[in-house]
Amino acid sequence: MPDETPEPPPESQPPSEPHHGAHARKPTSGEHWDAFKKSPFLPATVLVFILAAAAGLFAGSYTYFMANPTPHRIPTAVVGAYDSPRGKEFIGGMEKALDASLKLKVYGTAAQAREGVAQQKVFAVVDVGADRVRLDVSSASGQSVAQVLTQSAAQVAKATGTPIQVKDVRPLQKGDPRGLAIFYISLAAVIIGFVGAIQLSVHARGLNPAERIAFTIAYALLGGFVVAAVVDWLLGAVDLPFVESWMILSLTMFTSGMVFTMFNTLLGRWAMIPTWGLMVLLGNPSSGGAVSWPLLPSALGRIGQWLPPGASVNAQHTAVYFGGHQHFFPFLVLAGWALVSCAVFWTWRHRHPGGRERQSAAAHAAAAGEPAA
């Protein structure tokens, strides 16, 4: 039998020499920055700061505009002996108690003045008689305004010894004692409108421009119907003029969705910033839904009527509480924003990140090793 001499163990390899040359060079700060810019960490870092700022702005804007509403100029109808000593004393006392001016509009009769309330030209009626003052308020015109007027009138009547009679000639519905239901359903339409457009961009990215607009119309119509049905039929919170309210909600939802789509076309992935700023930070506090516009800073109240949330609240408010006195202006505002958004999207649709043609071109460019357009 041959000798079985065990083989010597393999010699241990000496530790590898450190490599020299370009691979061992420490990256420069510029190279680190270039790598960071191409990584997902840059947009994530930017989003951290944007979301923090958005949280502060959201809380700040709503707190500033809504926490302590202050009257400025309140359109008020006057009838009777408003220019008599009693009338001047009472109106002057009201302005002092409110720390605001009453924007007086003279009517010939109390019936004409109440028609002014129905047309939303005035928020209250001061009828000065020989032995008393009658104050007609309209909670439907603005519950917050009616409340401050009623409280101030009681103080002035006590201070001046003037008998007063207060009546709410346009009360709110029982299911909506604070007058906030319209604000909430309009807010839902605004937010779901642009969230729907975001979801289409994420989950239905391949939609071509015409298809994207068509599906935005589809979810706006169905969403508006569901919001109206839940609030009216299921909860019974507000008795809506159903078809009119449904159409207002759907137009609001479509407009909001197309506003995001417009910004997505112009700004790409950062489209949420101007959408949120326009529709939520500025549009909703200035809409007059939670706080009536005479109690908002005057500039904000005027701006709010030209933005989709304010137009939606105004149209819905008139439909619910002032049927037969609907105005065209809110619909023109909503339609104007929708048309401009659609026009911008359609004109620069080649810049929109979605669409099958764009995705196909990107896939071909990637296969050929070329940068996508």
Short mmCIF file of C-alpha atoms in Angstrom, two decimals:
data_model
loop_
_atom_site.label_atom_id
_atom_site.label_comp_id
_atom_site.label_asym_id
_atom_site.label_seq_id
_atom_site.Cartn_x
_atom_site.Cartn_y
_atom_site.Cartn_z
CA MET A 1 0.00 0.00 0.00
CA PRO A 2 1.52 3.31 -1.02
CA ASP A 3 2.33 5.73 1.67
CA GLU A 4 -0.39 8.26 2.11
CA THR A 5 1.49 11.38 2.80
CA PRO A 6 -0.88 14.14 3.72
CA GLU A 7 -0.70 17.12 1.50
CA PRO A 8 0.54 20.23 3.13
CA PRO A 9 -2.12 22.78 3.85
CA PRO A 10 -2.40 25.46 1.22
CA GLU A 11 -0.29 28.39 1.91
CA SER A 12 -2.23 31.25 3.26
CA GLN A 13 -2.57 33.99 0.80
CA PRO A 14 -1.01 37.23 1.81
CA PRO A 15 -3.41 40.03 2.35
CA SER A 16 -4.23 41.72 -0.86
CA GLU A 17 -2.41 44.89 -1.52
CA PRO A 18 -4.52 47.99 -1.48
CA HIS A 19 -5.51 49.07 -4.93
CA HIS A 20 -4.08 52.22 -6.24
CA GLY A 21 -5.40 54.58 -8.85
CA ALA A 22 -8.77 56.08 -9.61
CA HIS A 23 -10.79 53.44 -7.71
CA ALA A 24 -9.11 54.32 -4.44
CA ARG A 25 -9.66 58.08 -4.86
CA LYS A 26 -12.04 59.59 -2.36
CA PRO A 27 -15.05 61.16 -4.15
CA THR A 28 -15.09 64.90 -4.14
CA SER A 29 -17.90 66.93 -2.61
CA GLY A 30 -19.08 67.77 -6.13
CA GLU A 31 -19.33 64.09 -7.01
CA HIS A 32 -21.21 63.40 -3.79
CA TRP A 33 -23.66 66.18 -4.68
CA ASP A 34 -24.12 64.87 -8.24
CA ALA A 35 -24.86 61.39 -6.89
CA PHE A 36 -27.28 62.84 -4.34
CA LYS A 37 -29.13 64.80 -7.03
CA LYS A 38 -29.64 61.63 -9.08
CA SER A 39 -30.83 59.61 -6.09
CA PRO A 40 -34.35 59.49 -4.60
CA PHE A 41 -32.98 61.13 -1.47
CA LEU A 42 -33.09 64.65 -2.94
CA PRO A 43 -36.84 64.79 -3.63
CA ALA A 44 -37.50 62.96 -0.35
CA THR A 45 -35.47 65.55 1.56
CA VAL A 46 -37.20 68.41 -0.23
CA LEU A 47 -40.57 66.86 0.61
CA VAL A 48 -39.66 66.71 4.30
CA PHE A 49 -39.24 70.48 4.39
CA ILE A 50 -42.22 71.16 2.10
CA LEU A 51 -44.56 69.04 4.22
CA ALA A 52 -43.35 70.67 7.42
CA ALA A 53 -43.92 74.13 5.92
CA ALA A 54 -47.32 73.07 4.55
CA ALA A 55 -48.39 71.81 7.98
CA GLY A 56 -47.48 75.12 9.59
CA LEU A 57 -49.12 77.17 6.85
CA PHE A 58 -52.27 75.05 6.96
CA ALA A 59 -52.67 75.43 10.72
CA GLY A 60 -51.68 79.08 10.62
CA SER A 61 -53.98 80.12 7.80
CA TYR A 62 -57.07 78.46 9.24
CA THR A 63 -56.32 79.72 12.76
CA TYR A 64 -55.63 83.27 11.62
CA PHE A 65 -58.68 83.60 9.40
CA MET A 66 -61.22 81.53 11.32
CA ALA A 67 -60.35 81.42 15.01
CA ASN A 68 -61.36 84.99 15.80
CA PRO A 69 -63.45 86.42 12.95
CA THR A 70 -63.94 90.17 13.13
CA PRO A 71 -66.58 92.18 11.27
CA HIS A 72 -65.43 94.94 8.93
CA ARG A 73 -68.28 96.17 6.72
CA ILE A 74 -71.66 94.47 6.91
CA PRO A 75 -74.19 95.26 4.16
CA THR A 76 -77.37 96.20 6.02
CA ALA A 77 -80.78 97.33 4.81
CA VAL A 78 -82.49 100.20 6.62
CA VAL A 79 -86.16 101.16 6.46
CA GLY A 80 -88.45 103.41 8.45
CA ALA A 81 -87.15 106.34 10.46
CA TYR A 82 -83.52 105.26 10.22
CA ASP A 83 -82.35 108.89 10.07
CA SER A 84 -84.30 109.93 13.18
CA PRO A 85 -82.44 110.50 16.47
CA ARG A 86 -83.50 107.04 17.65
CA GLY A 87 -82.35 105.45 14.40
CA LYS A 88 -79.02 107.29 14.34
CA GLU A 89 -78.39 106.43 17.97
CA PHE A 90 -79.12 102.75 17.42
CA ILE A 91 -77.10 102.41 14.20
CA GLY A 92 -74.20 104.36 15.68
CA GLY A 93 -74.33 102.15 18.77
CA MET A 94 -74.29 99.03 16.58
CA GLU A 95 -71.21 100.20 14.70
CA LYS A 96 -69.47 100.99 17.98
CA ALA A 97 -70.37 97.62 19.50
CA LEU A 98 -69.28 95.77 16.36
CA ASP A 99 -66.17 97.92 15.95
CA ALA A 100 -67.16 97.94 12.29
CA SER A 101 -69.26 99.93 9.85
CA LEU A 102 -72.69 99.00 8.61
CA LYS A 103 -72.83 99.47 4.85
CA LEU A 104 -76.34 100.91 4.72
CA LYS A 105 -78.72 100.41 1.82
CA VAL A 106 -82.04 102.24 2.01
CA TYR A 107 -85.26 100.44 1.03
CA GLY A 108 -88.75 101.85 0.81
CA THR A 109 -90.52 99.05 2.67
CA ALA A 110 -89.64 96.15 4.94
CA ALA A 111 -90.84 93.72 2.25
CA GLN A 112 -88.39 95.20 -0.26
CA ALA A 113 -85.61 95.00 2.30
CA ARG A 114 -86.33 91.33 2.96
CA GLU A 115 -86.20 90.75 -0.81
CA GLY A 116 -82.73 92.29 -0.65
CA VAL A 117 -81.85 89.63 1.91
CA ALA A 118 -83.22 86.94 -0.42
CA GLN A 119 -81.04 88.29 -3.24
CA GLN A 120 -78.05 88.27 -0.84
CA LYS A 121 -77.44 91.98 -1.26
CA VAL A 122 -77.73 92.60 2.50
CA PHE A 123 -77.23 90.50 5.61
CA ALA A 124 -79.76 92.17 7.88
CA VAL A 125 -82.61 94.69 8.01
CA VAL A 126 -82.89 97.50 10.56
CA ASP A 127 -86.48 98.77 10.68
CA VAL A 128 -86.74 101.83 12.93
CA GLY A 129 -90.26 102.49 14.16
CA ALA A 130 -91.75 105.14 16.40
CA ASP A 131 -91.56 103.04 19.56
CA ARG A 132 -89.14 100.22 18.77
CA VAL A 133 -86.41 98.94 16.47
CA ARG A 134 -86.82 95.68 14.61
CA LEU A 135 -83.73 93.77 13.49
CA ASP A 136 -84.18 91.04 10.91
CA VAL A 137 -81.14 88.79 10.60
CA SER A 138 -80.50 85.92 8.20
CA SER A 139 -78.63 82.92 9.56
CA ALA A 140 -78.72 81.42 6.08
CA SER A 141 -76.76 84.40 4.78
CA GLY A 142 -74.08 83.77 7.37
CA GLN A 143 -74.61 82.26 10.79
CA SER A 144 -71.56 84.00 12.22
CA VAL A 145 -72.74 87.41 10.98
CA ALA A 146 -76.26 86.85 12.32
CA GLN A 147 -74.80 85.89 15.69
CA VAL A 148 -72.61 88.98 16.11
CA LEU A 149 -75.45 91.24 14.93
CA THR A 150 -77.89 89.71 17.41
CA GLN A 151 -75.46 89.99 20.31
CA SER A 152 -74.53 93.58 19.47
CA ALA A 153 -78.16 94.61 19.04
CA ALA A 154 -79.02 93.29 22.50
CA GLN A 155 -76.14 95.28 24.03
CA VAL A 156 -77.10 98.50 22.23
CA ALA A 157 -80.77 98.15 23.10
CA LYS A 158 -79.91 97.75 26.78
CA ALA A 159 -77.45 100.65 26.74
CA THR A 160 -79.81 103.06 24.95
CA GLY A 161 -83.08 101.87 26.45
CA THR A 162 -84.44 101.09 23.00
CA PRO A 163 -87.04 98.32 22.75
CA ILE A 164 -85.87 95.85 20.12
CA GLN A 165 -87.36 92.90 18.32
CA VAL A 166 -85.00 90.42 16.66
CA LYS A 167 -86.18 87.87 14.12
CA ASP A 168 -84.32 85.36 11.98
CA VAL A 169 -86.07 85.70 8.62
CA ARG A 170 -83.87 83.09 6.85
CA PRO A 171 -83.05 80.39 9.43
CA LEU A 172 -80.76 77.46 8.80
CA GLN A 173 -82.10 73.95 8.45
CA LYS A 174 -82.45 71.86 11.61
CA GLY A 175 -79.79 69.37 10.52
CA ASP A 176 -77.28 72.19 9.95
CA PRO A 177 -77.56 74.50 12.98
CA ARG A 178 -74.10 76.02 12.50
CA GLY A 179 -74.36 76.41 8.73
CA LEU A 180 -71.24 74.32 8.09
CA ALA A 181 -72.69 71.46 6.05
CA ILE A 182 -72.33 73.36 2.78
CA PHE A 183 -68.71 74.19 3.60
CA TYR A 184 -67.97 70.54 4.36
CA ILE A 185 -69.50 69.13 1.19
CA SER A 186 -67.76 71.78 -0.91
CA LEU A 187 -64.48 71.01 0.86
CA ALA A 188 -64.99 67.32 0.11
CA ALA A 189 -65.55 68.07 -3.58
CA VAL A 190 -62.42 70.23 -3.76
CA ILE A 191 -60.10 67.76 -2.03
CA ILE A 192 -61.43 64.61 -3.68
CA GLY A 193 -61.28 66.45 -7.00
CA PHE A 194 -57.52 66.93 -6.97
CA VAL A 195 -56.80 63.71 -5.05
CA GLY A 196 -58.64 61.87 -7.83
CA ALA A 197 -56.43 63.53 -10.43
CA ILE A 198 -53.35 62.53 -8.42
CA GLN A 199 -54.54 58.93 -8.30
CA LEU A 200 -55.15 58.90 -12.05
CA SER A 201 -51.58 60.10 -12.53
CA VAL A 202 -50.26 57.30 -10.29
CA HIS A 203 -52.48 54.33 -11.14
CA ALA A 204 -53.66 55.21 -14.67
CA ARG A 205 -50.55 56.92 -15.93
CA GLY A 206 -51.04 55.58 -19.45
CA LEU A 207 -54.22 57.57 -20.08
CA ASN A 208 -53.93 59.83 -23.09
CA PRO A 209 -55.10 63.49 -22.72
CA ALA A 210 -58.68 63.04 -23.94
CA GLU A 211 -59.07 59.89 -21.87
CA ARG A 212 -57.72 61.65 -18.77
CA ILE A 213 -60.27 64.46 -19.13
CA ALA A 214 -63.06 61.92 -19.73
CA PHE A 215 -62.21 59.94 -16.59
CA THR A 216 -61.97 63.15 -14.57
CA ILE A 217 -65.51 63.98 -15.72
CA ALA A 218 -66.60 60.44 -14.81
CA TYR A 219 -65.33 60.45 -11.23
CA ALA A 220 -66.58 64.04 -10.76
CA LEU A 221 -70.13 63.10 -11.80
CA LEU A 222 -70.20 59.94 -9.70
CA GLY A 223 -68.45 61.56 -6.74
CA GLY A 224 -70.76 64.57 -6.73
CA PHE A 225 -73.78 62.26 -6.78
CA VAL A 226 -72.48 60.19 -3.85
CA VAL A 227 -71.67 63.27 -1.72
CA ALA A 228 -75.14 64.71 -2.28
CA ALA A 229 -76.84 61.35 -1.67
CA VAL A 230 -74.97 60.73 1.60
CA VAL A 231 -75.61 64.20 3.03
CA ASP A 232 -79.26 64.41 1.94
CA TRP A 233 -80.70 60.90 1.57
CA LEU A 234 -78.58 58.92 4.02
CA LEU A 235 -77.85 61.41 6.82
CA GLY A 236 -80.72 63.85 6.25
CA ALA A 237 -78.45 66.69 7.39
CA VAL A 238 -79.49 69.14 4.67
CA ASP A 239 -82.45 69.09 2.32
CA LEU A 240 -80.68 69.71 -0.99
CA PRO A 241 -82.17 70.71 -4.34
CA PHE A 242 -80.66 67.44 -5.44
CA VAL A 243 -79.91 67.83 -9.13
CA GLU A 244 -78.62 71.39 -8.79
CA SER A 245 -76.44 70.52 -5.79
CA TRP A 246 -75.16 67.40 -7.56
CA MET A 247 -74.13 69.42 -10.61
CA ILE A 248 -72.40 72.07 -8.48
CA LEU A 249 -70.45 69.41 -6.59
CA SER A 250 -69.51 67.65 -9.82
CA LEU A 251 -68.37 70.87 -11.49
CA THR A 252 -66.32 71.69 -8.38
CA MET A 253 -64.72 68.24 -8.38
CA PHE A 254 -63.92 68.38 -12.09
CA THR A 255 -62.46 71.89 -11.79
CA SER A 256 -60.27 70.88 -8.85
CA GLY A 257 -59.04 67.80 -10.68
CA MET A 258 -58.16 69.76 -13.80
CA VAL A 259 -56.37 72.44 -11.77
CA PHE A 260 -54.01 69.73 -10.47
CA THR A 261 -53.66 68.29 -13.97
CA MET A 262 -52.73 71.74 -15.28
CA PHE A 263 -50.04 72.18 -12.63
CA ASN A 264 -48.85 68.61 -13.21
CA THR A 265 -48.36 69.52 -16.87
CA LEU A 266 -46.43 72.68 -16.04
CA LEU A 267 -44.46 71.56 -12.96
CA GLY A 268 -44.38 67.77 -13.06
CA ARG A 269 -43.98 66.04 -9.71
CA TRP A 270 -44.16 69.33 -7.76
CA ALA A 271 -47.72 70.06 -8.92
CA MET A 272 -49.13 69.40 -5.46
CA ILE A 273 -47.49 72.54 -4.06
CA PRO A 274 -49.45 75.17 -6.06
CA THR A 275 -52.59 73.01 -6.03
CA TRP A 276 -52.57 72.75 -2.23
CA GLY A 277 -51.71 76.41 -1.84
CA LEU A 278 -54.43 77.64 -4.19
CA MET A 279 -57.25 75.29 -3.25
CA VAL A 280 -56.66 74.58 0.45
CA LEU A 281 -54.41 77.18 2.06
CA LEU A 282 -55.99 80.16 0.28
CA GLY A 283 -59.22 78.96 -1.31
CA ASN A 284 -60.98 77.22 1.57
CA PRO A 285 -60.41 79.80 4.36
CA SER A 286 -61.55 82.57 2.00
CA SER A 287 -64.57 80.68 0.66
CA GLY A 288 -67.02 82.16 3.19
CA GLY A 289 -68.23 78.68 4.11
CA ALA A 290 -66.95 78.47 7.67
CA VAL A 291 -66.77 82.23 8.29
CA SER A 292 -68.92 84.64 6.28
CA TRP A 293 -66.97 87.04 4.09
CA PRO A 294 -67.93 90.24 6.07
CA LEU A 295 -65.99 88.74 9.00
CA LEU A 296 -62.91 87.95 6.91
CA PRO A 297 -60.16 90.42 6.05
CA SER A 298 -61.64 92.40 3.17
CA ALA A 299 -58.96 91.49 0.63
CA LEU A 300 -59.29 87.80 1.45
CA GLY A 301 -63.07 87.92 1.10
CA ARG A 302 -62.80 89.46 -2.37
CA ILE A 303 -60.13 87.03 -3.52
CA GLY A 304 -62.09 84.05 -2.24
CA GLN A 305 -65.04 84.73 -4.53
CA TRP A 306 -62.75 84.30 -7.57
CA LEU A 307 -61.35 80.93 -6.48
CA PRO A 308 -63.04 77.53 -7.04
CA PRO A 309 -63.74 76.77 -3.33
CA GLY A 310 -65.44 80.14 -2.80
CA ALA A 311 -67.42 79.87 -6.03
CA SER A 312 -68.58 76.38 -5.05
CA VAL A 313 -69.71 77.50 -1.58
CA ASN A 314 -71.53 80.52 -3.02
CA ALA A 315 -73.37 78.50 -5.66
CA GLN A 316 -74.30 75.72 -3.23
CA HIS A 317 -75.35 78.17 -0.52
CA THR A 318 -77.70 79.99 -2.88
CA ALA A 319 -79.12 76.73 -4.22
CA VAL A 320 -79.95 75.44 -0.74
CA TYR A 321 -81.15 78.57 1.06
CA PHE A 322 -82.06 81.09 -1.62
CA GLY A 323 -83.71 79.06 -4.35
CA GLY A 324 -84.88 81.14 -7.26
CA HIS A 325 -82.16 83.74 -6.71
CA GLN A 326 -79.19 81.85 -8.12
CA HIS A 327 -76.35 83.95 -9.56
CA PHE A 328 -74.26 83.19 -12.64
CA PHE A 329 -71.01 84.51 -11.23
CA PRO A 330 -70.00 81.41 -9.18
CA PHE A 331 -70.63 79.17 -12.19
CA LEU A 332 -68.58 81.46 -14.41
CA VAL A 333 -65.71 81.26 -11.93
CA LEU A 334 -65.81 77.46 -11.78
CA ALA A 335 -66.20 77.12 -15.53
CA GLY A 336 -63.42 79.64 -16.15
CA TRP A 337 -60.93 77.75 -13.98
CA ALA A 338 -61.96 74.45 -15.59
CA LEU A 339 -61.60 75.78 -19.15
CA VAL A 340 -58.25 77.45 -18.50
CA SER A 341 -56.93 74.30 -16.84
CA CYS A 342 -58.11 72.10 -19.71
CA ALA A 343 -56.66 74.51 -22.27
CA VAL A 344 -53.24 74.59 -20.59
CA PHE A 345 -53.22 70.80 -20.23
CA TRP A 346 -54.25 70.25 -23.84
CA THR A 347 -51.86 72.83 -25.29
CA TRP A 348 -48.84 71.47 -23.42
CA ARG A 349 -50.02 67.87 -23.18
CA HIS A 350 -46.65 66.67 -24.51
CA ARG A 351 -45.15 67.85 -21.22
CA HIS A 352 -47.57 65.88 -19.05
CA PRO A 353 -45.82 62.88 -17.45
CA GLY A 354 -48.64 60.49 -18.45
CA GLY A 355 -49.92 59.07 -21.72
CA ARG A 356 -49.22 55.86 -23.60
CA GLU A 357 -47.34 57.62 -26.41
CA ARG A 358 -44.94 59.20 -23.94
CA GLN A 359 -44.42 55.94 -22.10
CA SER A 360 -43.81 54.12 -25.39
CA ALA A 361 -41.23 56.70 -26.44
CA ALA A 362 -39.49 56.39 -23.07
CA ALA A 363 -39.41 52.59 -23.37
CA HIS A 364 -37.91 52.76 -26.88
CA ALA A 365 -35.30 55.27 -25.75
CA ALA A 366 -34.37 53.08 -22.78
CA ALA A 367 -34.04 50.01 -25.03
CA ALA A 368 -31.78 51.92 -27.39
CA GLY A 369 -29.70 53.26 -24.54
CA GLU A 370 -30.71 56.82 -25.29
CA PRO A 371 -32.07 59.37 -22.84
CA ALA A 372 -35.84 59.79 -23.04
CA ALA A 373 -37.09 63.11 -24.36
#
